[in-house]
XYZ file of C-alpha atoms in Angstrom:
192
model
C -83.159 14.336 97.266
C -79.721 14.150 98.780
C -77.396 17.200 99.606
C -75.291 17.029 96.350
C -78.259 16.919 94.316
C -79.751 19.720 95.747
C -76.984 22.065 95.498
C -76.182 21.144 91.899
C -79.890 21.914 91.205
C -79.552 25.339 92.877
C -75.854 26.218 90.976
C -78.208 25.035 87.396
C -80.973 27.404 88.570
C -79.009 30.019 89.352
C -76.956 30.164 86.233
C -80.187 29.763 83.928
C -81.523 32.906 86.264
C -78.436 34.717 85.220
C -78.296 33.725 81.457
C -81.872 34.888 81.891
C -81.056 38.712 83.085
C -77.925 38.996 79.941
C -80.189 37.762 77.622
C -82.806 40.877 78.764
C -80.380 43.552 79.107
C -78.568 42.937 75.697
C -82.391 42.606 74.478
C -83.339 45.715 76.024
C -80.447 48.131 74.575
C -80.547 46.781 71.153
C -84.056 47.652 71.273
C -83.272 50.628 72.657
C -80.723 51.148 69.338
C -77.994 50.842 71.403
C -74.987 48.667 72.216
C -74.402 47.197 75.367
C -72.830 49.350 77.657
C -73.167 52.061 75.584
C -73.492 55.593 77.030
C -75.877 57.055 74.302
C -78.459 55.717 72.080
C -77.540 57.138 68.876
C -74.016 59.344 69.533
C -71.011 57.056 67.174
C -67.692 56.754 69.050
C -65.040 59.791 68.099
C -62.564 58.758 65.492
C -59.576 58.726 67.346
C -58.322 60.023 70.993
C -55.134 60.578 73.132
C -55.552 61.059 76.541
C -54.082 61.330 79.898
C -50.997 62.359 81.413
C -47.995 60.835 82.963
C -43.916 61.639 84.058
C -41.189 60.318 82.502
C -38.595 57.972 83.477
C -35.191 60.006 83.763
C -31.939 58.862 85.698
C -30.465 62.163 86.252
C -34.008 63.307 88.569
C -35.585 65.628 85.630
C -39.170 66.315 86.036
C -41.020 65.860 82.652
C -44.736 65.805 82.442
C -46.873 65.392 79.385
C -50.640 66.031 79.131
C -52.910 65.376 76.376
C -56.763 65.762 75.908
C -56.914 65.104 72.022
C -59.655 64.159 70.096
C -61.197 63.723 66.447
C -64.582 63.965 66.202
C -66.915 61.251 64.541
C -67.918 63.449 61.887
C -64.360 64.541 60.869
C -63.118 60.663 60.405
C -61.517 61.171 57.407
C -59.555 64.652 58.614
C -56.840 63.899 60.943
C -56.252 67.720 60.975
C -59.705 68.578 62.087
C -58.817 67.046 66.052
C -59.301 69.360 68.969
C -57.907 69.567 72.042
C -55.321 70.458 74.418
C -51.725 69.201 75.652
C -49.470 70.444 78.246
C -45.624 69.448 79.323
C -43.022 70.997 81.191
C -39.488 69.927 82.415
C -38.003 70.753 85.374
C -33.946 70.374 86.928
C -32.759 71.222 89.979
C -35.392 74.358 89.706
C -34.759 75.663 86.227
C -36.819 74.462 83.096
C -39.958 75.630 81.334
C -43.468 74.530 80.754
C -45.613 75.076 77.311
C -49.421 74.725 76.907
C -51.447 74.551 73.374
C -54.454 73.625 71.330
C -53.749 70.067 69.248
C -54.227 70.444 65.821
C -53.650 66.628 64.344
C -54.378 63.515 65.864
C -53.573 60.367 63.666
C -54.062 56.952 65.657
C -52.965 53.249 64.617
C -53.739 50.468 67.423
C -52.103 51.947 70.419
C -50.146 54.406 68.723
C -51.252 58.375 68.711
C -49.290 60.709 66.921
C -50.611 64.527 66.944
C -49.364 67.714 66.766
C -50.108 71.514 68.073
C -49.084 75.229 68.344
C -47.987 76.760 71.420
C -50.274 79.124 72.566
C -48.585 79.362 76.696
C -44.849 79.246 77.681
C -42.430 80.603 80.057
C -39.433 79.167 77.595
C -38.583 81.884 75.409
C -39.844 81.873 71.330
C -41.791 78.694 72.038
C -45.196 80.347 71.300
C -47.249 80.024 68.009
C -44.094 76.625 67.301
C -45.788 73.232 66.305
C -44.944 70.668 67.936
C -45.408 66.441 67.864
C -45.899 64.473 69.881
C -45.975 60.253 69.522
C -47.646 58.298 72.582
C -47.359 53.951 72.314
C -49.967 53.192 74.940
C -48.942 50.065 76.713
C -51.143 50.283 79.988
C -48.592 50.817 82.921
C -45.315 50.584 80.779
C -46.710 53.508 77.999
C -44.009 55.382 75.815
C -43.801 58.453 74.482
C -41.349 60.749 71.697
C -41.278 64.577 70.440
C -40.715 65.903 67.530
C -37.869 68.486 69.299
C -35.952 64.865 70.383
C -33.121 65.617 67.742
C -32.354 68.883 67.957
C -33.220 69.566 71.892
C -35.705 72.345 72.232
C -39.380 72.963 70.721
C -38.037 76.382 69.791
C -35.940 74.317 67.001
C -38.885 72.632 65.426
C -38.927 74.646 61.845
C -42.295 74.429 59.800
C -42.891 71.175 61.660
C -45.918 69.857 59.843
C -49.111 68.603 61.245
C -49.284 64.645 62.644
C -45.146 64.299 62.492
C -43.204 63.424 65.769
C -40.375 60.855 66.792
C -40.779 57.612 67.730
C -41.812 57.005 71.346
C -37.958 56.585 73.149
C -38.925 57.659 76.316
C -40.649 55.599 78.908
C -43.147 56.643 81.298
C -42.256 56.568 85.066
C -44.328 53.722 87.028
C -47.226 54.991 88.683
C -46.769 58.752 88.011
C -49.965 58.847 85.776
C -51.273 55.983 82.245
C -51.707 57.639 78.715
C -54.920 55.987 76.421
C -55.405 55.969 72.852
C -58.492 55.242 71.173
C -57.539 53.474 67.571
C -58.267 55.630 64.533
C -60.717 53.654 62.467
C -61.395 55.615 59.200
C -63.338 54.592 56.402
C -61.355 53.696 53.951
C -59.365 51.292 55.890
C -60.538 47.285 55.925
């Protein structure tokens, strides 16, 4: 058998070998009942999530962080309002700005698009606690966006019976490599 030969016999062998070992993985978690790469056999994916954190982009040198850890349970798929979690942001010039912390209370997803909302529970910026506030994240891997609902009138103290799931539209761009923001799409029932 001549060089060529061999070696294209060993490449054919060695991708049959290969097709071999996906075929019995994929075999083994379906029978297992789950998908492949799936982390638990019998646990459905939440409904929705926003997560990460990340800087924005700002000329004049402000610092401006955003954190969020939101999430909507499987079981509440159809309840927007039932979401958990937390967020954080503060914004900082030249030494003087403020930082709030709270507990989400909406979390509405579309494609890469999270919109949620939540009440101050934390601040150092005066009549900020116990306000809603929105937030709108376009996730768009290293180039994400993001808006708040206080955009128009300047301060989350200003947000007045802000209801639950309403924000801006994401203006503001995150700040290359200061952090990524992910959404998991909301996929209810009722939607084909």
């Amino acid at each position: 058998m001549s060089r060529n030969a061999s070696a294209s016999t060993r490449i054919r062998v060695a991708a049959g070998v290969a097709a071999l070992i996906t075929v019995a993985c994929t075999a083994s978690a379906t029978a297992s009942g789950r998908s492949p790469g799936a982390d638990s056999p019998t646990k459905p994916r939440e409904a929705a999530a926003l997560t990460g954190s990340a800087k924005l982009a700002r000329t004049l040198g402000d610092d401006i962080t955003f954190t969020f850890d939101a999430h909507l349970a499987a079981e509440h798929r159809t309840d927007p309002a039932k979401a958990t979690g937390t967020f954080r942001f503060s914004h900082y010039l030249d030494g003087e700005g403020a930082w709030a912390r709270g507990r989400i209370d909406c979390l509405v997803t579309g494609g890469k698009v999270a919109v949620a909302t939540g009440v101050i529970t934390g601040s150092d910026l005066p009549g900020a606690k116990g306000k809603r506030v929105g937030f709108t994240v376009h996730d768009l891997s290293r180039h994400d966006r993001l808006g708040y609902s206080w955009a128009s009138v300047g301060s989350p103290v200003e947000t007045k019976d802000l209801p639950k799931c309403v924000s801006s539209a994401p203006f503001e761009r995150v700040k290359n490599g200061t952090g990524d923001f992910r959404v998991l799409p909301w996929q209810p029932d009722f939607v084909e």
